[in-house]
Amino acid sequence: QVQLVESGGGLVQPGGSLRLSCVASGSIFSINTMGWYRQAPGKQRELVARITGGGTTNYADFVKGRFTISEDNAKNAVYLQMSSLNPEDTAVYYCNANIRTSDWPPTANVYWGQGTQVTVSS
């Protein structure tokens, strides 16, 4: 079993910053990708940013230049540094990972965290 645990959400004023963290634990052999999605009320879940084990990143257009994704392979962790936040960034942010487990036979599965609320409001 693999678990993803997020932290770092909260309430922030427009223009402010937050840093989200996600740590994967369990039967992990290797991590292919880790990333962040978000879902606002009444909207579909959407990709925010993603990073591969080799460090290749991609971002949604609406966060380019404002958010930065990074990883710590030794800790099986991914981070999302968010700056210049605006009310449209308000959503539940979910950690996502494609992980090859150390079970036999090894399989690659997609895992989700429980989500962390980010609210941008004055």
XYZ file of N, CA, C and O in Angstrom:
488
model
N 0.836 -1.203 0.000
C 0.000 0.000 0.000
C 0.866 1.247 0.000
O 1.965 1.253 0.534
N 0.344 2.264 -0.636
C 1.034 3.553 -0.715
C 0.096 4.632 -0.204
O -1.105 4.617 -0.500
N 0.631 5.539 0.563
C -0.153 6.669 1.063
C 0.528 7.978 0.669
O 1.744 8.068 0.645
N -0.303 8.956 0.340
C 0.171 10.316 0.082
C -0.448 11.224 1.132
O -1.671 11.229 1.307
N 0.384 11.987 1.812
C -0.100 12.884 2.859
C 0.317 14.309 2.512
O 1.509 14.597 2.377
N -0.687 15.185 2.373
C -0.437 16.576 2.023
C -0.478 17.445 3.272
O -1.119 17.112 4.268
N 0.167 18.583 3.175
C 0.103 19.593 4.227
C 0.412 20.947 3.622
O 0.942 21.035 2.504
N 0.058 22.001 4.364
C 0.449 23.341 3.952
C -0.660 24.230 3.440
O -0.423 25.401 3.135
N -1.873 23.717 3.319
C -2.957 24.565 2.863
C -3.375 25.553 3.929
O -2.882 25.535 5.057
N -4.297 26.442 3.566
C -4.789 27.416 4.526
C -5.400 28.610 3.855
O -5.686 28.593 2.658
N -5.590 29.651 4.660
C -6.170 30.902 4.189
C -5.060 31.918 3.968
O -4.199 32.107 4.839
N -5.099 32.569 2.818
C -4.080 33.560 2.490
C -4.736 34.724 1.769
O -5.742 34.538 1.067
N -4.194 35.901 1.941
C -4.730 37.075 1.262
C -4.275 37.122 -0.188
O -3.226 36.561 -0.540
N -5.045 37.775 -1.045
C -4.611 37.934 -2.446
C -3.212 38.540 -2.524
O -2.881 39.464 -1.781
N -2.400 37.966 -3.404
C -1.016 38.391 -3.529
C -0.061 37.640 -2.637
O 1.157 37.789 -2.771
N -0.588 36.834 -1.735
C 0.231 36.106 -0.791
C 0.800 34.811 -1.354
O 0.616 34.491 -2.528
N 1.484 34.081 -0.469
C 2.152 32.844 -0.859
C 1.816 31.713 0.100
O 1.500 31.955 1.274
N 1.890 30.508 -0.426
C 1.747 29.292 0.376
C 2.645 28.220 -0.214
O 2.932 28.242 -1.415
N 3.044 27.281 0.632
C 3.839 26.150 0.166
C 3.146 24.869 0.583
O 2.925 24.634 1.769
N 2.813 24.064 -0.409
C 2.205 22.763 -0.151
C 3.275 21.681 -0.182
O 4.220 21.753 -0.971
N 3.078 20.684 0.673
C 3.992 19.547 0.722
C 3.202 18.257 0.613
O 2.052 18.179 1.063
N 3.830 17.248 0.031
C 3.209 15.925 -0.085
C 4.314 14.889 0.062
O 5.331 14.958 -0.629
N 4.095 13.953 0.960
C 5.060 12.882 1.179
C 4.405 11.544 0.897
O 3.303 11.270 1.397
N 5.074 10.742 0.108
C 4.601 9.394 -0.201
C 5.296 8.387 0.701
O 6.490 8.502 0.967
N 4.536 7.406 1.157
C 5.112 6.369 2.006
C 4.453 5.032 1.680
O 3.381 4.976 1.081
N 5.123 3.953 2.108
C 4.570 2.625 1.875
C 5.482 1.795 1.001
O 6.696 1.973 0.993
N 4.883 0.904 0.235
C 5.630 -0.053 -0.582
C 6.067 0.581 -1.896
O 5.577 0.245 -2.974
N 7.041 1.462 -1.810
C 7.493 2.223 -2.974
C 8.786 1.640 -3.514
O 9.770 1.547 -2.786
N 8.767 1.261 -4.786
C 9.999 0.866 -5.465
C 10.604 2.056 -6.177
O 11.794 2.334 -6.067
N 9.774 2.761 -6.921
C 10.237 3.963 -7.611
C 9.038 4.861 -7.890
O 7.909 4.400 -7.957
N 9.335 6.142 -8.042
C 8.283 7.114 -8.341
C 8.490 7.637 -9.752
O 9.554 8.172 -10.070
N 7.482 7.461 -10.590
C 7.580 7.927 -11.965
C 7.304 9.421 -12.067
O 8.073 10.170 -12.662
N 6.192 9.843 -11.522
C 5.833 11.258 -11.515
C 5.113 11.595 -10.219
O 4.490 10.732 -9.598
N 5.216 12.847 -9.833
C 4.410 13.393 -8.749
C 3.883 14.737 -9.222
O 4.526 15.414 -10.029
N 2.728 15.096 -8.703
C 2.170 16.357 -9.157
C 1.044 16.838 -8.275
O 0.711 16.222 -7.258
N 0.489 17.955 -8.698
C -0.603 18.585 -7.967
C -1.761 18.870 -8.927
O -1.553 19.358 -10.041
N -2.948 18.562 -8.459
C -4.183 18.898 -9.144
C -4.995 19.758 -8.187
O -4.728 19.797 -6.981
N -5.998 20.415 -8.734
C -6.887 21.178 -7.866
C -8.317 21.073 -8.375
O -8.559 20.842 -9.560
N -9.242 21.249 -7.444
C -10.653 21.208 -7.791
C -11.389 22.286 -7.018
O -11.410 22.266 -5.777
N -11.941 23.223 -7.751
C -12.747 24.279 -7.153
C -14.205 23.835 -7.127
O -14.612 22.967 -7.912
N -15.021 24.415 -6.264
C -16.430 24.029 -6.180
C -17.121 24.160 -7.532
O -17.008 25.190 -8.204
N -17.809 23.111 -7.929
C -18.557 23.124 -9.185
C -17.711 22.959 -10.427
O -18.237 23.052 -11.541
N -16.420 22.716 -10.267
C -15.531 22.570 -11.413
C -14.863 21.207 -11.406
O -14.800 20.535 -10.387
N -14.329 20.833 -12.564
C -13.620 19.571 -12.660
C -12.212 19.701 -12.075
O -11.638 20.797 -12.025
N -11.687 18.576 -11.657
C -10.310 18.556 -11.178
C -9.374 18.828 -12.360
O -9.560 18.288 -13.445
N -8.364 19.674 -12.117
C -7.460 20.049 -13.187
C -6.008 19.966 -12.740
O -5.697 20.171 -11.554
N -5.139 19.685 -13.694
C -3.714 19.626 -13.425
C -3.178 21.018 -13.126
O -3.478 21.972 -13.833
N -2.359 21.106 -12.090
C -1.675 22.350 -11.759
C -0.214 22.271 -12.208
O 0.272 23.120 -12.946
N 0.474 21.229 -11.761
C 1.878 21.063 -12.117
C 2.276 19.618 -11.871
O 1.687 18.930 -11.033
N 3.306 19.178 -12.601
C 3.751 17.794 -12.497
C 5.260 17.760 -12.671
O 5.827 18.576 -13.392
N 5.893 16.805 -12.007
C 7.343 16.653 -12.112
C 7.680 15.173 -12.202
O 7.082 14.343 -11.509
N 8.614 14.839 -13.086
C 9.035 13.458 -13.225
C 10.184 13.162 -12.258
O 10.771 14.078 -11.682
N 10.502 11.884 -12.125
C 11.613 11.513 -11.268
C 12.931 12.127 -11.714
O 13.819 12.344 -10.892
N 13.032 12.416 -13.004
C 14.240 13.043 -13.526
C 14.250 14.547 -13.414
O 15.237 15.192 -13.792
N 13.146 15.113 -12.917
C 13.106 16.553 -12.683
C 12.441 17.367 -13.780
O 12.400 18.598 -13.694
N 11.908 16.716 -14.805
C 11.189 17.450 -15.852
C 9.852 17.934 -15.307
O 9.126 17.176 -14.671
N 9.564 19.193 -15.556
C 8.337 19.777 -15.022
C 7.417 20.244 -16.137
O 7.867 20.557 -17.239
N 6.138 20.271 -15.841
C 5.202 20.961 -16.715
C 4.120 21.593 -15.857
O 3.768 21.070 -14.789
N 3.634 22.723 -16.328
C 2.692 23.540 -15.578
C 1.471 23.871 -16.417
O 1.551 24.015 -17.637
N 0.356 24.038 -15.728
C -0.810 24.591 -16.392
C -0.536 26.053 -16.722
O 0.189 26.740 -15.994
N -1.107 26.523 -17.817
C -0.851 27.902 -18.236
C -1.232 28.912 -17.161
O -0.575 29.949 -17.016
N -2.273 28.606 -16.403
C -2.762 29.602 -15.450
C -1.860 29.764 -14.217
O -2.088 30.650 -13.394
N -0.814 28.926 -14.077
C 0.094 29.078 -12.939
C 1.530 29.373 -13.346
O 2.380 29.603 -12.480
N 1.795 29.385 -14.633
C 3.162 29.628 -15.082
C 3.676 30.976 -14.590
O 3.004 31.983 -14.709
N 4.866 30.935 -14.011
C 5.459 32.148 -13.478
C 5.047 32.460 -12.048
O 5.625 33.347 -11.422
N 4.041 31.762 -11.544
C 3.581 32.024 -10.171
C 3.854 30.844 -9.240
O 4.131 31.026 -8.055
N 3.732 29.628 -9.752
C 3.903 28.423 -8.942
C 5.170 27.699 -9.377
O 5.529 27.703 -10.563
N 5.811 27.051 -8.422
C 6.993 26.250 -8.709
C 6.867 24.895 -8.034
O 6.627 24.830 -6.825
N 7.023 23.839 -8.814
C 6.989 22.491 -8.268
C 8.421 21.990 -8.113
O 9.285 22.270 -8.947
N 8.663 21.271 -7.021
C 9.988 20.703 -6.793
C 9.824 19.375 -6.070
O 8.736 19.053 -5.574
N 10.903 18.619 -6.023
C 10.827 17.305 -5.393
C 12.077 17.046 -4.567
O 13.122 17.658 -4.776
N 11.922 16.149 -3.614
C 13.044 15.630 -2.835
C 12.963 14.122 -2.943
O 12.159 13.488 -2.239
N 13.753 13.558 -3.835
C 13.663 12.121 -4.101
C 14.002 11.296 -2.866
O 13.439 10.221 -2.656
N 14.908 11.787 -2.054
C 15.304 11.042 -0.857
C 14.159 10.917 0.134
O 14.092 9.961 0.907
N 13.258 11.890 0.117
C 12.129 11.894 1.051
C 10.831 11.464 0.387
O 9.789 11.456 1.047
N 10.887 11.128 -0.910
C 9.660 10.801 -1.659
C 8.636 11.921 -1.508
O 7.448 11.674 -1.231
N 9.113 13.142 -1.647
C 8.268 14.305 -1.399
C 8.207 15.213 -2.622
O 9.150 15.279 -3.419
N 7.091 15.899 -2.733
C 6.916 16.917 -3.766
C 6.355 18.158 -3.101
O 5.590 18.071 -2.130
N 6.754 19.308 -3.603
C 6.349 20.578 -3.025
C 5.762 21.471 -4.115
O 6.135 21.372 -5.282
N 4.880 22.352 -3.697
C 4.337 23.346 -4.617
C 4.432 24.697 -3.929
O 3.711 24.968 -2.969
N 5.337 25.527 -4.406
C 5.465 26.881 -3.910
C 4.555 27.767 -4.735
O 4.730 27.883 -5.946
N 3.588 28.379 -4.078
C 2.597 29.197 -4.764
C 2.767 30.649 -4.340
O 2.818 30.940 -3.136
N 2.854 31.535 -5.305
C 2.977 32.949 -5.004
C 2.008 33.723 -5.893
O 1.428 33.178 -6.819
N 1.858 34.997 -5.584
C 0.913 35.859 -6.312
C -0.452 35.208 -6.410
O -1.087 35.206 -7.470
N -0.897 34.656 -5.304
C -2.178 33.958 -5.290
C -3.326 34.936 -5.480
O -3.286 36.082 -5.009
N -4.351 34.468 -6.162
C -5.554 35.265 -6.356
C -6.777 34.412 -6.011
O -6.664 33.187 -5.876
N -7.928 35.034 -5.849
C -9.116 34.270 -5.426
C -9.447 33.104 -6.349
O -10.035 32.112 -5.891
N -9.069 33.201 -7.625
C -9.351 32.106 -8.563
C -8.520 30.861 -8.263
O -8.794 29.782 -8.804
N -7.516 30.989 -7.423
C -6.716 29.838 -7.025
C -7.343 29.059 -5.875
O -6.818 28.014 -5.475
N -8.433 29.557 -5.344
C -9.117 28.874 -4.252
C -9.641 27.529 -4.723
O -10.387 27.446 -5.703
N -9.241 26.479 -4.025
C -9.619 25.116 -4.425
C -9.066 24.133 -3.399
O -8.270 24.508 -2.532
N -9.499 22.897 -3.528
C -8.839 21.807 -2.814
C -7.712 21.308 -3.709
O -7.945 20.992 -4.886
N -6.527 21.267 -3.174
C -5.347 20.833 -3.922
C -5.012 19.395 -3.542
O -4.892 19.066 -2.356
N -4.867 18.564 -4.573
C -4.620 17.137 -4.372
C -3.230 16.763 -4.886
O -2.852 17.129 -6.005
N -2.534 16.001 -4.088
C -1.273 15.419 -4.519
C -1.577 14.156 -5.329
O -2.488 13.386 -4.982
N -0.808 13.954 -6.367
C -0.984 12.812 -7.256
C 0.376 12.205 -7.536
O 1.362 12.931 -7.688
N 0.435 10.891 -7.601
C 1.711 10.244 -7.891
C 1.504 8.958 -8.668
O 0.548 8.214 -8.411
N 2.401 8.732 -9.611
C 2.453 7.462 -10.335
C 3.651 6.704 -9.780
O 4.798 7.124 -9.978
N 3.364 5.627 -9.057
C 4.386 4.943 -8.270
C 4.439 3.471 -8.635
O 3.396 2.809 -8.740
N 5.653 2.980 -8.817
C 5.861 1.542 -8.992
C 6.111 0.963 -7.609
O 7.045 1.374 -6.913
N 5.274 0.002 -7.244
C 5.357 -0.530 -5.887
C 6.448 -1.587 -5.793
O 6.898 -2.150 -6.794
N 6.830 -1.873 -4.562
C 7.850 -2.895 -4.320
C 7.231 -4.268 -4.092
O 7.924 -5.218 -3.754
N 5.926 -4.367 -4.272
C 5.265 -5.673 -4.193
C 5.664 -6.510 -5.393
O 6.188 -5.999 -6.376
N 5.371 -7.822 -5.330
C 5.634 -8.692 -6.469
C 4.331 -9.297 -6.977
O 3.576 -9.846 -6.183
N 4.053 -9.195 -8.280
C 4.880 -8.483 -9.251
C 4.756 -6.967 -9.083
O 3.707 -6.481 -8.659
N 5.806 -6.250 -9.388
C 5.731 -4.796 -9.236
C 4.757 -4.200 -10.240
O 4.705 -4.607 -11.392
N 3.964 -3.276 -9.782
C 2.997 -2.620 -10.650
C 3.088 -1.117 -10.454
O 3.488 -0.638 -9.388
N 2.713 -0.392 -11.496
C 2.670 1.061 -11.418
C 1.214 1.486 -11.298
O 0.378 1.087 -12.114
N 0.939 2.250 -10.272
C -0.427 2.707 -10.024
C -0.432 4.204 -9.753
O 0.595 4.796 -9.409
N -1.613 4.777 -9.892
C -1.798 6.192 -9.598
C -2.435 6.326 -8.215
O -3.414 5.642 -7.912
N -1.874 7.189 -7.414
C -2.354 7.405 -6.055
C -2.709 8.873 -5.867
O -2.121 9.764 -6.496
N -3.659 9.099 -4.959
C -4.119 10.445 -4.641
C -4.033 10.687 -3.140
O -4.286 9.789 -2.337
N -3.709 11.915 -2.790
C -3.808 12.322 -1.406
C -5.234 12.696 -1.054
O -6.124 12.679 -1.905
N -5.440 13.064 0.204
C -6.786 13.372 0.674
C -7.212 14.796 0.318
O -8.392 15.127 0.429
N -6.263 15.619 -0.090
C -6.575 16.994 -0.463
C -6.334 17.972 0.674
O -6.496 17.635 1.844
N -5.933 19.172 0.301
C -5.738 20.238 1.281
C -6.371 21.517 0.734
O -6.181 21.853 -0.434
N -7.122 22.194 1.574
C -7.864 23.374 1.141
C -6.958 24.593 1.078
O -6.236 24.893 2.042
N -7.025 25.301 -0.040
C -6.358 26.599 -0.191
C -7.439 27.630 -0.467
O -8.206 27.494 -1.418
N -7.497 28.630 0.380
C -8.494 29.698 0.226
C -7.769 31.032 0.129
O -6.968 31.375 1.016
N -8.046 31.744 -0.951
C -7.433 33.059 -1.169
C -8.534 34.098 -1.047
O -9.435 34.176 -1.879
N -8.448 34.873 0.006
C -9.515 35.836 0.282
C -8.992 36.930 1.195
O -8.128 36.696 2.045
N -9.539 38.123 1.017
C -9.191 39.225 1.897
C -10.180 39.330 3.043
O -10.046 40.179 3.919
